[in-house]
Backbone as JSON, one array per atom type, in Angstrom:
{
  "sequence": "XXXXXXXXXXXXXXXXXXXXXXXXXXXXXXXXXXXXXXXXXXXXXXXXXXXXXXXXXXXXXXXXXXXXXXXXXXXXXXXXXXXXXXXXXXXXXXXXXXXXXXXXXXXXXXXXXXXXXXXXXXXXXXXXXXXXXXXXXXXXXXXXXXXXXXXXXXXXXXXXXXXXXXXXXXXXXXXXXXXXXXXXXXXXXXXXXXXXXXXXXXXXXXXXXXXXXXXXXXXXXXXXXXXXXXXX",
  "N": [[31.78, 184.79, -82.35], [29.36, 185.6, -84.76], [29.39, 186.67, -88.21], [28.07, 189.06, -90.59], [25.54, 189.74, -89.75], [23.38, 192.24, -88.37], [24.48, 194.08, -85.5], [22.53, 194.48, -83.33], [21.14, 192.17, -83.53], [22.37, 189.96, -82.5], [23.69, 188.36, -79.62], [26.52, 187.7, -78.01], [27.54, 185.24, -75.72], [29.38, 185.65, -72.79], [30.04, 183.73, -70.95], [31.65, 181.58, -70.68], [34.99, 180.56, -71.24], [35.66, 178.72, -73.1], [33.61, 177.83, -74.72], [31.14, 178.54, -77.29], [28.46, 179.44, -77.66], [25.73, 181.21, -79.1], [23.34, 183.75, -78.74], [20.47, 184.84, -80.37], [18.48, 187.63, -80.78], [16.07, 188.67, -82.57], [15.52, 191.89, -83.93], [12.88, 192.6, -84.72], [9.88, 194.43, -85.22], [7.42, 193.06, -85.12], [8.01, 190.78, -83.65], [8.57, 191.94, -81.17], [6.03, 192.94, -80.67], [4.4, 190.59, -80.42], [5.59, 189.33, -78.25], [4.95, 191.2, -76.3], [2.15, 190.95, -76.22], [2.01, 188.36, -75.21], [3.09, 188.74, -72.66], [1.16, 190.16, -71.27], [-1.01, 189.86, -68.61], [-3.73, 189.86, -68.88], [-4.34, 188.82, -71.34], [-6.4, 186.64, -73.08], [-6.69, 183.01, -73.15], [-7.07, 181.82, -75.87], [-6.09, 183.89, -77.54], [-3.55, 184.19, -76.5], [-2.39, 181.71, -77.18], [-2.5, 181.91, -79.98], [-0.81, 184.13, -80.34], [1.59, 183.03, -79.44], [2.01, 181.12, -81.43], [2.36, 182.8, -83.67], [4.67, 184.19, -82.92], [6.44, 182.05, -82.82], [6.5, 181.35, -85.55], [7.83, 183.58, -86.67], [10.31, 183.49, -85.35], [11.3, 181.0, -86.16], [11.53, 181.45, -88.88], [13.63, 183.37, -88.88], [15.63, 181.8, -87.73], [16.1, 179.89, -89.64], [17.29, 181.04, -91.84], [19.95, 180.74, -92.61], [20.55, 178.06, -92.86], [19.12, 176.16, -94.3], [19.21, 173.73, -96.81], [19.49, 174.14, -100.36], [18.42, 173.55, -103.76], [19.38, 174.18, -107.1], [18.18, 175.27, -110.32], [16.48, 175.41, -113.5], [13.36, 176.73, -114.58], [10.35, 176.9, -116.52], [8.73, 179.85, -116.78], [5.59, 181.68, -117.17], [6.47, 183.67, -118.87], [9.03, 183.13, -119.73], [12.29, 181.5, -119.41], [13.51, 180.81, -116.18], [16.0, 181.12, -113.68], [16.13, 179.27, -110.71], [15.73, 178.54, -107.17], [15.07, 175.98, -104.87], [14.01, 174.7, -101.67], [15.78, 171.9, -100.67], [14.22, 168.88, -100.64], [15.29, 166.47, -100.02], [17.11, 166.67, -98.01], [17.39, 166.2, -94.56], [15.21, 167.78, -92.26], [14.37, 168.4, -89.01], [11.86, 168.86, -86.52], [11.57, 169.46, -83.12], [9.37, 169.72, -80.8], [9.02, 170.59, -77.38], [6.87, 169.25, -75.15], [4.33, 170.6, -72.92], [3.96, 173.2, -73.89], [5.56, 173.74, -76.06], [4.15, 172.9, -78.28], [2.41, 174.96, -78.98], [4.15, 177.04, -79.74], [5.3, 175.92, -81.96], [3.38, 175.63, -83.82], [3.0, 176.74, -86.42], [5.04, 175.68, -87.94], [5.01, 174.1, -90.25], [4.31, 175.88, -92.21], [6.58, 177.3, -92.59], [8.72, 175.54, -93.12], [9.15, 173.56, -95.9], [9.44, 170.73, -96.05], [9.46, 168.56, -93.5], [10.17, 166.55, -90.56], [8.47, 165.77, -87.57], [9.19, 165.34, -84.2], [8.01, 164.45, -81.18], [8.61, 165.47, -77.82], [8.2, 164.89, -74.51], [8.6, 166.59, -71.58], [8.52, 167.24, -68.19], [8.71, 169.39, -65.31], [9.78, 168.82, -62.06], [8.15, 170.37, -59.5], [9.16, 170.84, -57.01], [11.9, 170.02, -56.83], [12.8, 171.09, -59.17], [13.88, 169.59, -61.18], [14.17, 167.94, -64.38], [11.76, 165.68, -65.83], [11.37, 163.06, -68.03], [8.67, 162.11, -69.86], [7.66, 161.36, -72.28], [9.0, 160.19, -75.24], [9.62, 160.51, -78.46], [11.71, 160.53, -80.18], [13.86, 159.57, -82.9], [15.88, 156.54, -83.01], [18.31, 157.05, -84.19], [19.28, 160.01, -85.71], [19.03, 161.03, -89.14], [22.04, 161.41, -91.02], [23.54, 164.61, -91.08], [21.28, 166.02, -90.38], [19.22, 168.89, -89.86], [18.17, 170.33, -86.94], [15.51, 171.67, -85.16], [14.84, 172.71, -82.06], [12.18, 173.29, -79.96], [11.25, 175.19, -77.34], [9.39, 177.05, -75.27], [10.11, 178.49, -72.85], [13.12, 179.23, -71.5], [14.4, 178.75, -68.65], [15.54, 177.69, -65.86], [17.06, 175.91, -67.21], [17.11, 173.15, -67.06], [15.23, 171.51, -68.49], [15.72, 172.04, -71.28], [18.41, 171.3, -71.48], [18.24, 168.57, -70.86], [16.78, 167.72, -73.08], [18.57, 168.3, -75.21], [20.68, 166.66, -74.51], [19.57, 164.17, -75.07], [19.34, 164.38, -77.85], [22.04, 164.54, -78.54], [22.89, 161.98, -77.81], [21.78, 160.64, -79.88], [23.27, 161.2, -82.09], [23.4, 163.87, -82.95], [25.03, 166.86, -83.5], [25.95, 169.88, -81.7], [26.16, 172.03, -83.46], [24.37, 171.48, -85.42], [21.95, 172.13, -84.44], [19.24, 174.33, -83.74], [17.87, 176.28, -81.26], [14.67, 177.31, -80.33], [12.97, 179.81, -78.63], [10.53, 181.54, -76.66], [11.07, 183.21, -74.45], [14.12, 183.75, -72.76], [16.48, 183.16, -70.1], [19.28, 184.02, -67.93], [20.29, 181.7, -66.28], [19.62, 179.34, -67.77], [20.81, 179.92, -70.23], [23.5, 180.04, -69.53], [24.04, 177.37, -68.79], [23.61, 176.11, -71.28], [25.6, 177.32, -72.78], [27.9, 176.34, -71.56], [27.7, 173.55, -71.94], [27.11, 172.98, -74.62], [28.83, 173.82, -77.04], [28.87, 175.97, -79.89], [26.17, 176.02, -80.27], [23.15, 177.59, -81.36], [20.81, 179.91, -80.22], [17.58, 181.16, -80.59], [15.63, 183.72, -79.53], [12.63, 185.38, -78.4], [12.82, 187.37, -76.51], [15.06, 188.43, -73.85], [15.15, 187.86, -70.42], [15.99, 189.0, -67.08], [15.95, 187.52, -64.64], [15.45, 184.51, -62.72], [13.17, 183.14, -60.51], [12.94, 181.59, -57.16], [11.22, 179.53, -57.55], [11.6, 178.73, -60.08], [10.56, 180.26, -62.16], [10.6, 182.61, -64.82], [11.33, 186.06, -64.49], [10.47, 189.28, -65.68], [8.96, 187.61, -67.34], [6.29, 185.53, -68.64], [4.5, 184.03, -67.33], [3.1, 180.7, -66.84], [3.64, 179.08, -69.69], [2.49, 176.81, -70.89], [0.07, 176.32, -69.43], [-1.23, 178.76, -69.94], [-1.45, 178.72, -72.71], [-3.18, 176.61, -73.2], [-5.33, 176.93, -71.57], [-5.48, 175.88, -68.96]],
  "CA": [[30.84, 185.8, -82.86], [29.04, 185.44, -86.16], [29.47, 187.87, -89.04], [27.02, 189.16, -91.59], [24.26, 190.09, -89.15], [23.48, 193.49, -87.63], [24.85, 193.88, -84.11], [21.42, 194.3, -82.4], [20.49, 190.89, -83.76], [23.07, 188.87, -81.87], [24.27, 188.61, -78.31], [27.48, 186.65, -77.67], [27.61, 184.97, -74.3], [30.72, 185.65, -72.24], [29.88, 182.95, -69.73], [32.66, 180.54, -70.66], [36.12, 180.89, -72.1], [35.96, 177.66, -74.04], [32.48, 177.51, -75.57], [30.83, 179.64, -78.2], [27.05, 179.55, -77.98], [25.32, 182.56, -79.45], [21.91, 184.01, -78.62], [19.96, 185.81, -81.34], [17.2, 188.26, -80.44], [15.77, 189.45, -83.77], [14.93, 193.19, -83.57], [11.73, 192.86, -85.59], [8.77, 194.99, -84.44], [6.36, 192.06, -84.9], [8.45, 189.94, -82.54], [8.34, 192.72, -79.95], [4.58, 193.03, -80.47], [3.82, 189.34, -79.93], [6.1, 189.14, -76.89], [4.16, 192.08, -75.44], [0.84, 190.32, -76.05], [2.2, 187.21, -74.33], [3.38, 189.18, -71.29], [-0.02, 190.76, -70.64], [-1.75, 188.88, -67.82], [-5.13, 189.88, -69.27], [-4.53, 188.18, -72.64], [-7.12, 185.37, -72.9], [-5.97, 181.83, -73.61], [-7.01, 181.64, -77.33], [-5.21, 184.9, -78.14], [-2.2, 183.85, -76.06], [-1.92, 180.59, -78.01], [-2.28, 182.45, -81.32], [0.38, 184.96, -80.29], [2.73, 182.13, -79.33], [2.22, 180.54, -82.75], [2.91, 183.82, -84.56], [6.04, 184.42, -82.5], [7.22, 180.89, -83.28], [6.69, 181.45, -87.0], [8.85, 184.59, -86.95], [11.61, 183.03, -84.86], [11.76, 179.91, -87.02], [11.95, 182.09, -90.12], [14.95, 183.94, -88.66], [16.6, 180.75, -87.44], [16.34, 179.04, -90.81], [17.76, 181.8, -92.99], [21.31, 180.39, -93.02], [20.86, 176.64, -92.66], [18.32, 175.25, -95.12], [19.87, 173.4, -98.08], [18.7, 174.43, -101.56], [18.84, 173.02, -105.05], [19.22, 175.18, -108.16], [17.8, 174.76, -111.63], [15.74, 176.33, -114.36], [11.98, 176.36, -114.87], [9.68, 177.74, -117.5], [7.65, 180.7, -116.28], [4.71, 182.08, -118.28], [7.11, 184.66, -119.73], [10.37, 182.74, -120.14], [13.04, 180.59, -118.55], [14.0, 181.47, -114.97], [16.86, 180.39, -112.76], [15.38, 179.18, -109.45], [16.23, 177.73, -106.06], [14.07, 175.39, -104.0], [14.5, 173.95, -100.53], [16.04, 170.52, -101.06], [13.42, 168.0, -99.78], [16.05, 165.26, -99.7], [17.93, 166.94, -96.83], [16.49, 166.07, -93.4], [14.95, 168.86, -91.32], [13.56, 167.85, -87.93], [11.32, 169.77, -85.52], [11.37, 168.76, -81.85], [8.69, 170.55, -79.79], [8.97, 170.05, -76.03], [5.48, 169.37, -74.7], [3.17, 170.94, -73.74], [3.95, 174.55, -74.44], [6.23, 173.76, -77.36], [3.17, 172.67, -79.34], [1.87, 176.25, -79.41], [5.19, 177.81, -80.42], [5.69, 175.24, -83.21], [2.15, 175.37, -84.58], [3.09, 177.15, -87.83], [6.31, 175.21, -88.52], [4.81, 173.56, -91.6], [4.22, 176.99, -93.16], [7.93, 177.81, -92.76], [9.58, 174.51, -93.69], [8.38, 172.78, -96.88], [9.48, 169.29, -95.81], [10.06, 168.31, -92.19], [9.65, 165.5, -89.68], [8.26, 166.29, -86.22], [9.4, 164.34, -83.16], [7.54, 165.03, -79.92], [9.38, 165.15, -76.62], [7.48, 165.35, -73.33], [9.43, 166.75, -70.39], [7.91, 168.09, -67.18], [9.64, 169.78, -64.27], [9.35, 168.63, -60.68], [7.99, 171.72, -58.96], [9.93, 170.98, -55.77], [13.34, 169.93, -57.09], [13.04, 171.77, -60.44], [14.59, 168.68, -62.07], [13.3, 167.49, -65.49], [11.31, 164.28, -65.92], [10.97, 162.74, -69.4], [7.52, 161.21, -69.84], [7.35, 160.94, -73.64], [10.18, 160.34, -76.1], [9.36, 160.02, -79.8], [12.88, 160.76, -81.02], [14.36, 158.35, -83.56], [17.08, 155.96, -82.41], [19.42, 157.77, -84.81], [18.86, 160.99, -86.7], [19.77, 160.93, -90.4], [23.27, 162.2, -91.07], [23.38, 165.96, -91.61], [19.98, 166.6, -90.03], [19.07, 170.18, -89.2], [17.18, 170.07, -85.9], [14.99, 172.85, -84.48], [14.24, 172.33, -80.78], [11.27, 174.38, -79.63], [10.89, 175.21, -75.92], [9.08, 178.47, -75.07], [10.7, 179.17, -71.7], [14.43, 178.75, -71.07], [14.51, 179.35, -67.31], [16.67, 177.1, -65.14], [17.87, 175.18, -68.19], [17.05, 171.71, -66.89], [14.47, 170.86, -69.55], [16.37, 172.12, -72.58], [19.63, 170.5, -71.42], [17.83, 167.16, -70.96], [16.41, 167.47, -74.48], [19.76, 168.3, -76.05], [21.44, 165.45, -74.19], [18.95, 163.08, -75.83], [19.73, 164.56, -79.25], [23.46, 164.21, -78.64], [22.97, 160.53, -77.78], [21.3, 160.13, -81.17], [24.18, 161.56, -83.15], [23.23, 165.24, -83.43], [26.01, 167.79, -82.96], [25.4, 171.18, -81.32], [26.13, 172.95, -84.6], [23.23, 171.12, -86.27], [20.73, 172.42, -83.7], [18.79, 175.68, -83.41], [16.86, 176.3, -80.2], [13.68, 178.39, -80.49], [12.32, 180.08, -77.35], [9.86, 182.83, -76.53], [11.81, 183.98, -73.44], [15.28, 183.05, -72.21], [17.06, 183.81, -68.92], [20.7, 183.68, -67.76], [20.68, 180.35, -65.82], [19.53, 178.39, -68.87], [21.8, 180.26, -71.25], [24.82, 179.67, -69.04], [24.17, 175.92, -68.91], [23.75, 175.79, -72.7], [26.89, 177.8, -73.22], [28.93, 175.47, -71.01], [27.59, 172.16, -72.36], [26.86, 172.77, -76.04], [29.52, 174.82, -77.86], [28.38, 176.07, -81.26], [24.71, 176.06, -80.3], [22.5, 178.87, -81.61], [19.51, 180.08, -79.57], [16.79, 182.28, -81.11], [14.65, 184.04, -78.5], [11.86, 186.6, -78.59], [13.36, 188.37, -75.59], [15.85, 187.93, -72.73], [14.77, 188.42, -69.13], [17.17, 188.95, -66.21], [15.86, 186.82, -63.35], [14.62, 183.33, -62.47], [12.93, 183.12, -59.06], [13.26, 180.33, -56.48], [10.3, 178.51, -58.05], [11.98, 178.4, -61.45], [9.84, 181.06, -63.14], [11.31, 183.78, -65.33], [10.78, 187.36, -64.09], [9.0, 189.29, -65.57], [8.42, 186.45, -68.03], [4.9, 185.59, -69.13], [3.73, 183.01, -66.62], [3.23, 179.32, -67.3], [3.27, 179.12, -71.11], [1.61, 175.71, -71.21], [-1.24, 176.59, -68.88], [-1.87, 179.89, -70.61], [-1.76, 178.34, -74.09], [-4.25, 175.61, -73.31], [-6.42, 177.3, -70.69], [-5.57, 174.94, -67.83]],
  "C": [[30.6, 185.57, -84.34], [29.2, 186.77, -86.9], [28.3, 187.89, -89.99], [25.65, 189.48, -91.06], [24.42, 191.4, -88.4], [23.71, 193.23, -86.15], [23.65, 193.72, -83.17], [20.8, 192.92, -82.47], [21.14, 189.77, -82.96], [23.64, 189.3, -80.52], [25.22, 187.46, -78.01], [27.51, 186.49, -76.17], [29.06, 184.96, -73.86], [30.75, 184.84, -70.95], [30.93, 181.86, -69.6], [33.77, 180.91, -71.6], [36.33, 179.87, -73.19], [34.81, 177.35, -74.98], [32.02, 178.75, -76.32], [29.37, 179.66, -78.6], [26.71, 181.0, -78.25], [23.81, 182.66, -79.33], [21.53, 185.1, -79.61], [18.62, 186.32, -80.85], [16.84, 189.17, -81.62], [15.05, 190.75, -83.42], [13.74, 193.56, -84.44], [10.56, 193.39, -84.77], [7.64, 193.99, -84.2], [6.74, 191.12, -83.76], [8.22, 190.66, -81.22], [6.84, 192.8, -79.63], [4.03, 191.75, -79.84], [4.34, 188.99, -78.54], [5.29, 189.99, -75.91], [2.77, 191.51, -75.19], [0.95, 189.15, -75.07], [2.42, 187.62, -72.87], [2.12, 189.64, -70.55], [-0.85, 189.7, -69.91], [-3.23, 188.84, -68.19], [-5.38, 189.26, -70.65], [-5.24, 186.84, -72.45], [-6.39, 184.22, -73.59], [-5.94, 181.68, -75.14], [-6.08, 182.64, -78.01], [-3.77, 184.64, -77.73], [-1.61, 182.76, -76.94], [-1.63, 181.06, -79.43], [-1.02, 183.31, -81.38], [1.65, 184.12, -80.19], [3.05, 181.51, -80.69], [2.83, 181.55, -83.72], [4.37, 184.13, -84.21], [6.94, 183.27, -82.96], [7.49, 180.94, -84.76], [7.83, 182.42, -87.33], [10.24, 184.12, -86.51], [12.17, 181.9, -85.71], [12.21, 180.43, -88.38], [13.37, 182.64, -89.98], [16.0, 182.85, -88.47], [16.98, 179.93, -88.67], [17.03, 179.75, -91.96], [19.13, 181.35, -93.48], [21.6, 178.9, -92.97], [20.05, 175.68, -93.53], [19.0, 174.99, -96.46], [18.94, 173.66, -99.26], [19.26, 173.69, -102.77], [18.51, 174.07, -106.12], [18.82, 174.51, -109.46], [17.13, 175.84, -112.45], [14.33, 175.8, -114.56], [11.43, 177.33, -115.89], [8.58, 178.54, -116.82], [6.73, 181.06, -117.44], [5.39, 183.02, -119.28], [8.52, 184.27, -120.18], [11.01, 181.79, -119.16], [13.63, 181.37, -117.38], [14.93, 180.55, -114.2], [16.21, 180.43, -111.37], [16.16, 178.38, -108.42], [15.05, 177.25, -105.23], [14.75, 174.81, -102.77], [14.63, 172.49, -100.94], [15.27, 169.56, -100.14], [14.16, 166.73, -99.39], [16.9, 165.42, -98.44], [17.05, 166.98, -95.58], [16.43, 167.32, -92.53], [13.99, 168.32, -90.27], [13.12, 168.95, -86.98], [11.07, 168.96, -84.26], [10.71, 169.72, -80.87], [8.71, 169.84, -78.44], [7.58, 170.33, -75.47], [5.41, 169.9, -73.27], [3.36, 172.23, -74.52], [4.63, 174.65, -75.79], [5.28, 173.56, -78.53], [2.62, 173.99, -79.87], [2.91, 177.03, -80.21], [5.53, 177.21, -81.79], [4.51, 175.07, -84.17], [2.27, 175.69, -86.06], [4.37, 176.67, -88.51], [6.14, 174.74, -89.96], [4.65, 174.66, -92.64], [5.58, 177.63, -93.42], [8.8, 176.82, -93.5], [8.78, 173.62, -94.63], [8.35, 171.29, -96.59], [10.2, 169.03, -94.49], [9.48, 167.05, -91.57], [9.54, 166.1, -88.28], [8.35, 165.16, -85.22], [9.05, 164.96, -81.81], [8.37, 164.53, -78.74], [8.66, 165.75, -75.42], [8.39, 165.39, -72.12], [8.69, 167.67, -69.43], [8.93, 168.34, -66.07], [9.04, 169.5, -62.9], [9.31, 169.98, -59.99], [8.75, 171.94, -57.66], [11.43, 170.99, -56.03], [13.77, 170.72, -58.31], [13.82, 170.91, -61.43], [13.64, 168.16, -63.16], [12.96, 166.01, -65.39], [10.8, 164.03, -67.34], [9.84, 161.73, -69.36], [7.09, 160.75, -71.23], [8.58, 161.21, -74.51], [9.89, 159.69, -77.45], [10.52, 160.32, -80.76], [13.29, 159.47, -81.71], [15.59, 157.82, -82.83], [18.33, 156.68, -82.92], [18.86, 158.76, -85.82], [19.65, 160.79, -87.98], [20.99, 161.85, -90.39], [23.0, 163.57, -91.7], [22.07, 166.62, -91.27], [20.13, 168.0, -89.45], [17.92, 170.03, -88.21], [16.81, 171.39, -85.21], [14.28, 172.38, -83.22], [13.45, 173.52, -80.26], [10.8, 174.25, -78.18], [10.64, 176.66, -75.53], [9.85, 179.18, -73.97], [12.03, 178.51, -71.32], [14.74, 179.43, -69.74], [15.72, 178.81, -66.56], [17.59, 176.33, -66.07], [17.78, 173.68, -68.1], [16.37, 170.99, -68.05], [15.22, 170.88, -70.88], [17.67, 171.33, -72.59], [19.3, 169.02, -71.53], [17.47, 166.8, -72.4], [17.64, 167.39, -75.38], [20.66, 167.12, -75.76], [20.89, 164.25, -74.97], [19.32, 163.17, -77.31], [21.19, 164.17, -79.47], [23.66, 162.7, -78.65], [22.57, 159.91, -79.11], [22.07, 160.7, -82.35], [24.08, 162.96, -83.69], [24.23, 166.15, -82.73], [25.35, 169.14, -82.65], [25.24, 172.11, -82.51], [25.01, 172.63, -85.58], [21.91, 171.58, -85.66], [20.5, 173.92, -83.61], [17.71, 175.55, -82.35], [15.98, 177.52, -80.38], [12.96, 178.58, -79.16], [11.64, 181.43, -77.39], [10.65, 183.75, -75.61], [12.96, 183.13, -72.93], [15.86, 183.86, -71.07], [18.48, 183.28, -68.69], [21.01, 182.27, -67.27], [20.66, 179.32, -66.94], [20.61, 178.66, -69.91], [23.21, 179.89, -70.82], [25.04, 178.16, -69.16], [24.37, 175.51, -70.37], [25.13, 176.17, -73.19], [28.02, 176.88, -72.75], [28.91, 174.07, -71.63], [27.55, 171.96, -73.87], [27.52, 173.86, -76.88], [29.01, 174.79, -79.3], [26.88, 176.14, -81.39], [24.22, 177.47, -80.56], [21.11, 178.86, -80.97], [18.83, 181.31, -80.16], [15.65, 182.53, -80.13], [13.91, 185.33, -78.83], [12.36, 187.73, -77.71], [14.2, 187.66, -74.53], [15.4, 188.63, -71.46], [15.87, 188.15, -68.11], [17.14, 187.96, -65.06], [15.02, 185.55, -63.47], [14.43, 183.23, -60.96], [13.16, 181.73, -58.48], [12.29, 179.21, -56.85], [10.57, 178.14, -59.51], [11.24, 179.16, -62.51], [10.67, 182.28, -63.53], [10.57, 185.04, -64.92], [11.31, 188.45, -65.02], [8.31, 188.17, -66.34], [7.03, 186.64, -68.59], [4.03, 184.54, -68.46], [4.01, 181.62, -67.14], [2.73, 179.23, -68.74], [2.32, 177.99, -71.5], [0.2, 175.94, -70.7], [-1.96, 177.7, -69.61], [-2.24, 179.57, -72.06], [-3.0, 177.48, -74.2], [-5.35, 175.81, -72.28], [-6.59, 176.38, -69.5], [-4.93, 175.54, -66.58]]
}
């Protein structure tokens, strides 16, 4: 359990006795608002995509509050000398959106993080077996030492896609404690898998839903985030 955050903000998973993943659901009214817009089946595609981007901005803001390295110094303001802190551009910050829907949730990442690298990862789910298939991998062979990595996947349902993505990151030298997962909606099957396989992982979600149906969709969820974002 983390300290220093209000209790409504964090949910410790009691799914394993040996791992320590933590799910954060920020209690901000704007997050609740954008989740509500996304849930509405009558929300048109352009507004859905915009709402996903706004939700992603808020979740990335919350996820980055305790992990971005800074440098201190002094600068001359119009009225005098001021002590200041900037985000250290020399420290690697990586964004990994899982295509397609991750592109919408990560759209405003550059307005949150001053200096980042973006590595696209395409994973689709077999609709019959629900198993992940990797069709695009733009990850580096090795991430720079000390990288902070934000993995963006709107729907954490069965957990197959996000686990496949994190396995690839692990192969490239990234520890669970260096990763923050950003999701619009998360459900128990995915969270249990993450909790068992990736101790120390932090997940930031707009909301938690209780059920995944036999087709792998979160209930009540918000439908297919990729199709609704891009009008397909």
